[in-house]
Short mmCIF file of C-alpha atoms in Angstrom, two decimals:
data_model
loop_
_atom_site.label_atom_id
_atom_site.label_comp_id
_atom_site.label_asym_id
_atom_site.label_seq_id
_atom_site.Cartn_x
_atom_site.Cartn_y
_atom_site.Cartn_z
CA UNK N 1 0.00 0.00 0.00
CA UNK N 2 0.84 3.51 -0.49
CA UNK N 3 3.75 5.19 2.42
CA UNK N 4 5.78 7.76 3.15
CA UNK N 5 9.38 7.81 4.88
CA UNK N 6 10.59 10.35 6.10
CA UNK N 7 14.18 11.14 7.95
CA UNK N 8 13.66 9.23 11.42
CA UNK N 9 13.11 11.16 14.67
CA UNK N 10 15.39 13.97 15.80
CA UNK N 11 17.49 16.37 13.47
CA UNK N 12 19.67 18.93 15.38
CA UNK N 13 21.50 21.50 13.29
CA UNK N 14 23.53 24.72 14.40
CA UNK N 15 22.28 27.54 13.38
CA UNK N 16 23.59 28.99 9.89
CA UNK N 17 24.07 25.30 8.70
CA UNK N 18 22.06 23.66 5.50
CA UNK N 19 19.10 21.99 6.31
CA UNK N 20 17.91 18.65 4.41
CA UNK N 21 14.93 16.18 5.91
CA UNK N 22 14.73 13.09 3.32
CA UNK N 23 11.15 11.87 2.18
CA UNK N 24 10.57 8.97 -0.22
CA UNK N 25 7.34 7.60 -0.35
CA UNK N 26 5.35 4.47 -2.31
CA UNK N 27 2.39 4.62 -4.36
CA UNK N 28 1.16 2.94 -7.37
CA UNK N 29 -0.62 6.04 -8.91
CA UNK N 30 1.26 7.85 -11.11
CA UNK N 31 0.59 11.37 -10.31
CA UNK N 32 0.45 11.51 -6.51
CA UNK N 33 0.76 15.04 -4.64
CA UNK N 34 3.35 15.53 -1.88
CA UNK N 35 3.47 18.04 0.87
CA UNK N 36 5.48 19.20 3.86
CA UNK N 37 3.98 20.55 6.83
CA UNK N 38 5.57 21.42 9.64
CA UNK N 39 4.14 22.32 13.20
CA UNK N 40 5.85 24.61 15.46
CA UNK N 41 5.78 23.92 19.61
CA UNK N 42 1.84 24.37 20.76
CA UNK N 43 0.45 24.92 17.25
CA UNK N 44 -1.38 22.49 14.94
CA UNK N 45 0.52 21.40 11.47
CA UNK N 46 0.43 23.94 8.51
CA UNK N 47 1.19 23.49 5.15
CA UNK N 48 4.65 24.43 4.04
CA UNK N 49 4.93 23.21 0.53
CA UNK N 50 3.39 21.47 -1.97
CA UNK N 51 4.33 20.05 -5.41
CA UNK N 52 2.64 17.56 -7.92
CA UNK N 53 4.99 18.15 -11.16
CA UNK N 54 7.80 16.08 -11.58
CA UNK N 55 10.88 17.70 -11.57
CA UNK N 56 10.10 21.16 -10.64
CA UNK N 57 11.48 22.95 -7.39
CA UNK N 58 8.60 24.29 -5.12
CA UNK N 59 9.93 27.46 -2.66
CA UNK N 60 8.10 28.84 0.25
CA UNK N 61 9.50 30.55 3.50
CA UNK N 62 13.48 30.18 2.72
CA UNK N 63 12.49 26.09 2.55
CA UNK N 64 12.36 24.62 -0.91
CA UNK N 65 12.01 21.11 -2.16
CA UNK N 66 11.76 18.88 -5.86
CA UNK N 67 9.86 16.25 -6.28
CA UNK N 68 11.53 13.88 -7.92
CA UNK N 69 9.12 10.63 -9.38
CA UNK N 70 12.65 8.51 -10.37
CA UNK N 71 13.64 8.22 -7.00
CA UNK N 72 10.22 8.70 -5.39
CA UNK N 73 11.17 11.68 -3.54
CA UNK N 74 10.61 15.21 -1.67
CA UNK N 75 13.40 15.97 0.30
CA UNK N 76 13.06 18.97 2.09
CA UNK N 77 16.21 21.58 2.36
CA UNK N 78 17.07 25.17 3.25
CA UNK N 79 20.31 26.67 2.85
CA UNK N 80 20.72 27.90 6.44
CA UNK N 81 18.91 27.08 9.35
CA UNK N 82 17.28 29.48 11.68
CA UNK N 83 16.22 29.25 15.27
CA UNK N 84 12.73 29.64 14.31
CA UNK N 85 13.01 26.99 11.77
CA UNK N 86 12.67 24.17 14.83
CA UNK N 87 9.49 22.20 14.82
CA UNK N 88 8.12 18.84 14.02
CA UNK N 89 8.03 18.59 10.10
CA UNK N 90 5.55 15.96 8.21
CA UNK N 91 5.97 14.75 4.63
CA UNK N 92 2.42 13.75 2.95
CA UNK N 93 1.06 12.01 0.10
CA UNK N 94 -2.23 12.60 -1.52
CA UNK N 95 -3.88 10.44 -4.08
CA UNK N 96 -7.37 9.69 -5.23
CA UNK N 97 -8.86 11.75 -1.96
CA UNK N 98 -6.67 9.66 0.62
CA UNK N 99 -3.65 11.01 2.54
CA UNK N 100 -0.79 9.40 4.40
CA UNK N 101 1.49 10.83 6.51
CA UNK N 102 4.75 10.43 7.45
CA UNK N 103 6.17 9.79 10.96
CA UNK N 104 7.49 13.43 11.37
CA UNK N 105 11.06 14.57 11.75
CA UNK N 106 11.79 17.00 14.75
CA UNK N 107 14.23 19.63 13.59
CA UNK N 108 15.95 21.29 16.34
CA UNK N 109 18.27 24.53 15.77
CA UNK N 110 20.57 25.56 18.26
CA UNK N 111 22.95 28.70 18.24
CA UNK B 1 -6.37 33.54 11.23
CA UNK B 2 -8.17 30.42 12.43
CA UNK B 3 -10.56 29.05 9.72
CA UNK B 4 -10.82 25.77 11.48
CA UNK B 5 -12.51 25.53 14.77
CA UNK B 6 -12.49 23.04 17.20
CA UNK B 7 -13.98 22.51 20.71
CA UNK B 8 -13.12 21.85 23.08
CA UNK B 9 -9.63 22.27 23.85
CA UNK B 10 -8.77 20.40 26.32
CA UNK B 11 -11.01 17.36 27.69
CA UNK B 12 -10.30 15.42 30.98
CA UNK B 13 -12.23 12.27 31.71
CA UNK B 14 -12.52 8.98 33.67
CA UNK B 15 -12.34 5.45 31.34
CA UNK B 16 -15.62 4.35 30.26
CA UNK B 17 -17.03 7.47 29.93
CA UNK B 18 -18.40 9.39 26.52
CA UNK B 19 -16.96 12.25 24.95
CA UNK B 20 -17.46 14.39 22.27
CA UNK B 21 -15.46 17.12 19.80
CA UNK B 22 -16.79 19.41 17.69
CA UNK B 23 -15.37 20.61 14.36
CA UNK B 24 -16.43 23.72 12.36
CA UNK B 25 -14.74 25.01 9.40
CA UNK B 26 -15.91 28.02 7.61
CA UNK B 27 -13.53 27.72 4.41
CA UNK B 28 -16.12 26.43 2.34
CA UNK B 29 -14.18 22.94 1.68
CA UNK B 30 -16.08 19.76 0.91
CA UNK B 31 -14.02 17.16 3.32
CA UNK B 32 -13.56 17.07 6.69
CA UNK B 33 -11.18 14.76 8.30
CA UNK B 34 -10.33 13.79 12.61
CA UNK B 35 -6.68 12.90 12.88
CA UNK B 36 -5.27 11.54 16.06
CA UNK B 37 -1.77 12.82 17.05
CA UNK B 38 -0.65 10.42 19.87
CA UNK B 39 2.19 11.28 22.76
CA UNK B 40 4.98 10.12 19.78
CA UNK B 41 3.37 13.08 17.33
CA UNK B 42 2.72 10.50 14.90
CA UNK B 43 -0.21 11.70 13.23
CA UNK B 44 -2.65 9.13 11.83
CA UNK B 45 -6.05 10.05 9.85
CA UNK B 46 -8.95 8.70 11.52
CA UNK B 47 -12.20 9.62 9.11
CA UNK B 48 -13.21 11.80 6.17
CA UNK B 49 -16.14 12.98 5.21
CA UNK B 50 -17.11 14.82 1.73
CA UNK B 51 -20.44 16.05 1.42
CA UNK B 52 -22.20 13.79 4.11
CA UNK B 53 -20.51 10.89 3.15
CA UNK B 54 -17.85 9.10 4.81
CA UNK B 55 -15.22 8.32 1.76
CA UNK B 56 -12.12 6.81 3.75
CA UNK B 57 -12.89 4.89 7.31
CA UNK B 58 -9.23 3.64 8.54
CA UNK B 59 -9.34 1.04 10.92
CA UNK B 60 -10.44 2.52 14.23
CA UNK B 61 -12.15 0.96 17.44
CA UNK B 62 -15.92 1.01 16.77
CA UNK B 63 -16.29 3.06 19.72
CA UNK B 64 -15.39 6.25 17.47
CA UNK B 65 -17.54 7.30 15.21
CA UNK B 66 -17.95 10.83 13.05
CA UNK B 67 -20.91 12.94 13.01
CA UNK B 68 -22.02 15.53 10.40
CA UNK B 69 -24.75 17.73 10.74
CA UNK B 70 -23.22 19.37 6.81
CA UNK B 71 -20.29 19.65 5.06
CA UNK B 72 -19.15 22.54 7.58
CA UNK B 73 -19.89 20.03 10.87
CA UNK B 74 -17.79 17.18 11.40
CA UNK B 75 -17.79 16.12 15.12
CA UNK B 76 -16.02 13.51 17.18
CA UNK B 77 -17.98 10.93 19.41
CA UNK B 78 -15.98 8.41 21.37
CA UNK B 79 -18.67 5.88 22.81
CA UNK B 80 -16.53 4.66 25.69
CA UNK B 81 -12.91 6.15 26.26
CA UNK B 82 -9.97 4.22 27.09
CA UNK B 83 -6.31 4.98 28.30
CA UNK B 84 -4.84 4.86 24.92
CA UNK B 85 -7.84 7.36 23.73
CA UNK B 86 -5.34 9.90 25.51
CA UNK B 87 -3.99 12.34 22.41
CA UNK B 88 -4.69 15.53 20.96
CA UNK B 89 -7.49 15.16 18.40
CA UNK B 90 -6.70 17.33 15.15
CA UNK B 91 -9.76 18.03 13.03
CA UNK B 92 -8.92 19.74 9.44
CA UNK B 93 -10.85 20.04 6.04
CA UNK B 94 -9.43 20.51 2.28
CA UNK B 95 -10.51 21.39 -1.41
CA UNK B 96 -8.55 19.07 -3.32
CA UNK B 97 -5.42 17.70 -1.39
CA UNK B 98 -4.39 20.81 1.18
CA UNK B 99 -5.04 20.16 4.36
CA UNK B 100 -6.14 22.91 6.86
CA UNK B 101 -5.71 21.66 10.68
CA UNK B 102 -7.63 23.34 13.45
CA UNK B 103 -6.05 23.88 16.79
CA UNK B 104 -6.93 20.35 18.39
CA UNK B 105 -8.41 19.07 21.24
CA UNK B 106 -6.40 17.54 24.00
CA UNK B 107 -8.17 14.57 25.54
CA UNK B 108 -6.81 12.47 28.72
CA UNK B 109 -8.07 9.83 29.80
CA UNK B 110 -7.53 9.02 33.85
#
């Protein structure tokens, strides 16, 4: 059945360094759409980005990711990490009006 | 600003007992969906609903069960709570594949 996986449990960068959370994911359909959302300390998840064309980078808030339908991927990166960038982040796919989420990746920044 | 509401936030209750959640959204969307985010944060969908109908039931304990009034309502009845009913109840709608998560309800169960 369809899955995502996503970089397991706790990331913890220094501030100023690149950020990357890896997300691959299985489905059969051929034209799935993927999302991150991430949810910040006492807040419910948000949408962060969102992509369904193969190849093509997606940007939003300093975070930007390419979905990639070789590999099966979305791979989530910035190119320097902020304080306010820790949270829990979720990578989700959508096909055919079902959803699955990821585990979640909790990205802590420290200075 | 919050487009999603839920109540209410927090719920504290004995096992064996009923609750319930409500869910409003005033976005206009046409599914409504209860996830429950357990003490790990993983985050697993519970029900949807579009237009009065449920369209994906993932395997639950029969003692939940969804409620909609219309395709702004989607509330949250557990029949008879137990221990590991204890999580933060997410409730969110979507047009098309976004979803939009209201604040949650906390629920522990004692």
């Amino acid at each position: 059945g369809d899955s995502v996986t996503q970089t397991e449990g706790l990331v913890t960068l220094t501030e100023g360094l690149p950020v990357m959370l890896n997300c691959t994911y299985q489905t059969i359909y051929s034209n799935p759409f993927l999302f991150w959302y991430v949810q910040h300390l006492n807040e419910s998840p948000r949408l962060l980005l969102k992509s369904f064309t193969d190849n093509k980078r997606t940007e939003h808030q300093g975070f930007h990711a390419t979905l990639h339908k070789s590999s099966s991927s979305f791979h989530l990166q910035k190119s320097s990490a902020q304080l306010s960038d820790s949270a829990l982040y979720y990578c989700a796919l959508s096909e055919r009006n079902r959803i699955f989420f990821g585990d979640g990746t909790q990205l802590v920044v420290k200075p | 600003e919050t487009a999603v509401f839920q109540t209410p936030n927090y719920h504290v209750t004995q096992v064996g007992n009923e609750v319930s959640f409500n869910c409003k959204q005033t976005l206009g969307h046409d599914t409504m969906y209860w996830y429950k985010q357990d003490s790990k944060k993983l985050l697993k969908i519970m029900f949807s609903y579009n237009n009065k109908q449920l369209i994906v039931n993932e395997t639950v304990p029969r003692r939940f069960s969804p409620q909609s009034s219309d395709k702004a309502h989607l509330n949250l009845r557990i029949k008879s709570v137990e221990p590991e009913d204890s999580a933060v109840y997410l409730c969110a709608s979507s047009y098309g594949y976004e979803q939009y998560f209201g604040p949650g309800t906390r629920l522990t169960v004692l």
